[in-house]
C-alpha positions as a printed NumPy array, in Angstrom:
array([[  0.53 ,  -8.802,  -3.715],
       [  1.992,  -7.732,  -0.311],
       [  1.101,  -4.431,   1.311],
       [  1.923,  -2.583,   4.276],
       [ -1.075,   0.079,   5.41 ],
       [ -0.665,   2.413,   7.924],
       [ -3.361,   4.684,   8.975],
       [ -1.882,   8.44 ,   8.871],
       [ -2.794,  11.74 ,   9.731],
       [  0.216,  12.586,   6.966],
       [  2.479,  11.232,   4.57 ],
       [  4.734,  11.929,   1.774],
       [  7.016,  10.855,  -0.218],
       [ 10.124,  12.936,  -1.545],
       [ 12.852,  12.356,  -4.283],
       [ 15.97 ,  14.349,  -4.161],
       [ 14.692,  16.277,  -1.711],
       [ 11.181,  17.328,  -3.551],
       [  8.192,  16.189,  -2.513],
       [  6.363,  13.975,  -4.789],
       [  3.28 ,  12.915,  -3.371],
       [  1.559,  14.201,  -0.383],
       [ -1.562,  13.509,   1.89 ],
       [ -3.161,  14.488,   4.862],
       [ -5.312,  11.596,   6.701],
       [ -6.013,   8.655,   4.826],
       [ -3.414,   5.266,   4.338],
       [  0.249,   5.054,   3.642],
       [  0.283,   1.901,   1.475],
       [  4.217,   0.261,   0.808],
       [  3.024,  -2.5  ,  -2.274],
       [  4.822,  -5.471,  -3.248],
       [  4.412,  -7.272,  -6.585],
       [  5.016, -11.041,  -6.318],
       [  5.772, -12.77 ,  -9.019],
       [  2.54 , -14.601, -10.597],
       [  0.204, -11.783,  -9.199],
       [ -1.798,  -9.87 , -11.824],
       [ -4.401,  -8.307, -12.445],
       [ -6.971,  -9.843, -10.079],
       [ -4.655,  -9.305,  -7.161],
       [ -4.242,  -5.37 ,  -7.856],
       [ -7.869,  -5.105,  -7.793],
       [ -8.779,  -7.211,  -5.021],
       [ -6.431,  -5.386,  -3.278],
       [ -7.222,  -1.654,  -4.022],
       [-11.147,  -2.533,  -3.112],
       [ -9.967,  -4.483,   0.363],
       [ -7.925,  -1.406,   0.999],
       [-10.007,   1.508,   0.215],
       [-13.123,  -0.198,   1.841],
       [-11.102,  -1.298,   4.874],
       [-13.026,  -0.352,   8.088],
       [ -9.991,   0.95 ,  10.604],
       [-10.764,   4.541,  10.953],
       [-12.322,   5.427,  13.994],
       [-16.345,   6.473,  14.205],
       [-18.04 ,   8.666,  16.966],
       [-17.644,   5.791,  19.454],
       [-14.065,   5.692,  18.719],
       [-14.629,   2.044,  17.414],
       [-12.078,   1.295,  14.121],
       [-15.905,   1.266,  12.274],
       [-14.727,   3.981,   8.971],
       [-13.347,   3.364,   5.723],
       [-11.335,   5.692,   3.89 ],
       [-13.952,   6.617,   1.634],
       [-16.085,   6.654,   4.15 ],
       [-13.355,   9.499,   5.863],
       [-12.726,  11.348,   2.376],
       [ -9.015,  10.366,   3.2  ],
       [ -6.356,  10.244,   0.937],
       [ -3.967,   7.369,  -0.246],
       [  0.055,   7.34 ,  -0.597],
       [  1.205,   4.588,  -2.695],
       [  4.924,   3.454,  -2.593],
       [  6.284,   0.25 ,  -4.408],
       [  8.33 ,  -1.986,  -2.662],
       [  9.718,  -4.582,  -3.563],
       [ 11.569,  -5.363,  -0.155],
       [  8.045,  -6.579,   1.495],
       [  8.382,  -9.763,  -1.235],
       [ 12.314, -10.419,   0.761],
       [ 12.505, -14.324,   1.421],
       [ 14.726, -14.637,   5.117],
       [ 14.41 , -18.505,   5.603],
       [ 17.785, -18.768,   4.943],
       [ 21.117, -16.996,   5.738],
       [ 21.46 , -13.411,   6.659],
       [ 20.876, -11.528,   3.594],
       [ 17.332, -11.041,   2.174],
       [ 16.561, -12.846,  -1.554],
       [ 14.166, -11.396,  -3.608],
       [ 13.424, -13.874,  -6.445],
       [  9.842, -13.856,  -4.938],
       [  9.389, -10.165,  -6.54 ],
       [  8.26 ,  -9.806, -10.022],
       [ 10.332,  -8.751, -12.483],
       [ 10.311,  -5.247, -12.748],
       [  8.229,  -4.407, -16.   ],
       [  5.646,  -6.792, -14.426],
       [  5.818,  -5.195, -11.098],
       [  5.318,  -1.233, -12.52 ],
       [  2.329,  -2.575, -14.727],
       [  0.612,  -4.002, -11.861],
       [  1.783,  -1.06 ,  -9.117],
       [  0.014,   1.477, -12.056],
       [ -3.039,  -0.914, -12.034],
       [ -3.376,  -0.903,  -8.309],
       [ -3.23 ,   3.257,  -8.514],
       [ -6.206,   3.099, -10.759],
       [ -8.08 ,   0.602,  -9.251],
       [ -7.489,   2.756,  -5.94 ],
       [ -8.664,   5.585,  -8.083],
       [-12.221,   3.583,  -9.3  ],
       [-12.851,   2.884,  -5.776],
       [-13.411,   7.119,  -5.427],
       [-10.186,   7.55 ,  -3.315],
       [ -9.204,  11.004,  -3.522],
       [ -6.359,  12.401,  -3.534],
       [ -4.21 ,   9.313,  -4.647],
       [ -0.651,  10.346,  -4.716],
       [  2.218,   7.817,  -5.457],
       [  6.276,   7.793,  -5.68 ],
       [  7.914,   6.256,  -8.671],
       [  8.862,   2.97 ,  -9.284],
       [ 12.079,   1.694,  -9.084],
       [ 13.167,   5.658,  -7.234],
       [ 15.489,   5.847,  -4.608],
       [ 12.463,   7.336,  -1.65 ],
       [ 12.28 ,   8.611,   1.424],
       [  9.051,   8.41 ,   3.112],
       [  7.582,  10.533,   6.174],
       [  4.556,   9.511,   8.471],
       [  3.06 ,  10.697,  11.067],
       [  1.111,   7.579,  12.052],
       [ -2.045,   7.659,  13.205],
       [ -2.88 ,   5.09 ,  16.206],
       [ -0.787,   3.613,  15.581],
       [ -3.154,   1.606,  13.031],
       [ -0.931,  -0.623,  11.021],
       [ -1.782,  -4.064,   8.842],
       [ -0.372,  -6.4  ,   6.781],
       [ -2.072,  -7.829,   3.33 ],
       [ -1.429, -10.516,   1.374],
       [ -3.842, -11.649,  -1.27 ],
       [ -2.009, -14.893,  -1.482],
       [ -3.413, -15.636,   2.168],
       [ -6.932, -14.712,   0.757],
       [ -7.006, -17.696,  -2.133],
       [ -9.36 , -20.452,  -1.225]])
């Protein structure tokens, strides 16, 4: 799994012009599904993410988790992040997982998140046409990859 996190003071996530999921601080996750990732992935990743230590303490030292913040978590699936660009000038995305795979595991990740004791978790929905507003906070942003985390 691939994910983008970006530390936020707000985010949210609209479709046809409503909102759908909303936050105030916390992370803006984007999450790509790879195909061959399962289970294990999602729930490395949601415990990497929510226990993450980039939010600033009294020293201003990146020393805070989310749950350590009570911050939220906006989840969007993406399947762009899983684009292969070695070759020519348009992306190909065989690397994704197909997409009944891909909304399994994005609905796993959610819970996971949620086990963790994330709250609020808000999310878009799969497979929607999004648009996504942040106000970024830092800016604080990282790139994941639990296939860079196998031994």
């Amino acid at each position: 799994m691939k994910a983008v996190l970006q530390r936020v003071s707000s985010a949210q996530v609209e479709i046809d012009g409503a909102v759908q999921g909303k936050i105030q601080q916390g992370l803006m996750v984007l999450l790509g599904v790879v195909d061959g990732d399962g289970v294990d992935e999602a729930d490395l990743l949601a415990e990497k993410t929510a226990n993450l230590r980039i939010f600033s303490d009294e020293n201003g030292k990146m020393n805070r988790s989310l749950l350590d913040i009570g911050g939220g978590m906006l989840v969007v699936s993406n399947f762009t992040l899983c684009a292969d660009v070695r070759h020519g000038r348009r992306p190909s995305f065989t690397a994704s997982a197909k997409p009944e795979t891909a909304n399994a595991l994005y609905e796993r990740f959610i819970a996971a998140v949620k086990d963790t004791g994330v709250k609020p978790v808000e999310s878009g929905v799969f497979g929607a046409d999004m648009a996504v507003t942040i106000v970024n906070d830092g800016p604080v942003t990282l790139i994941l990859d639990t296939d860079t985390w196998k031994a």
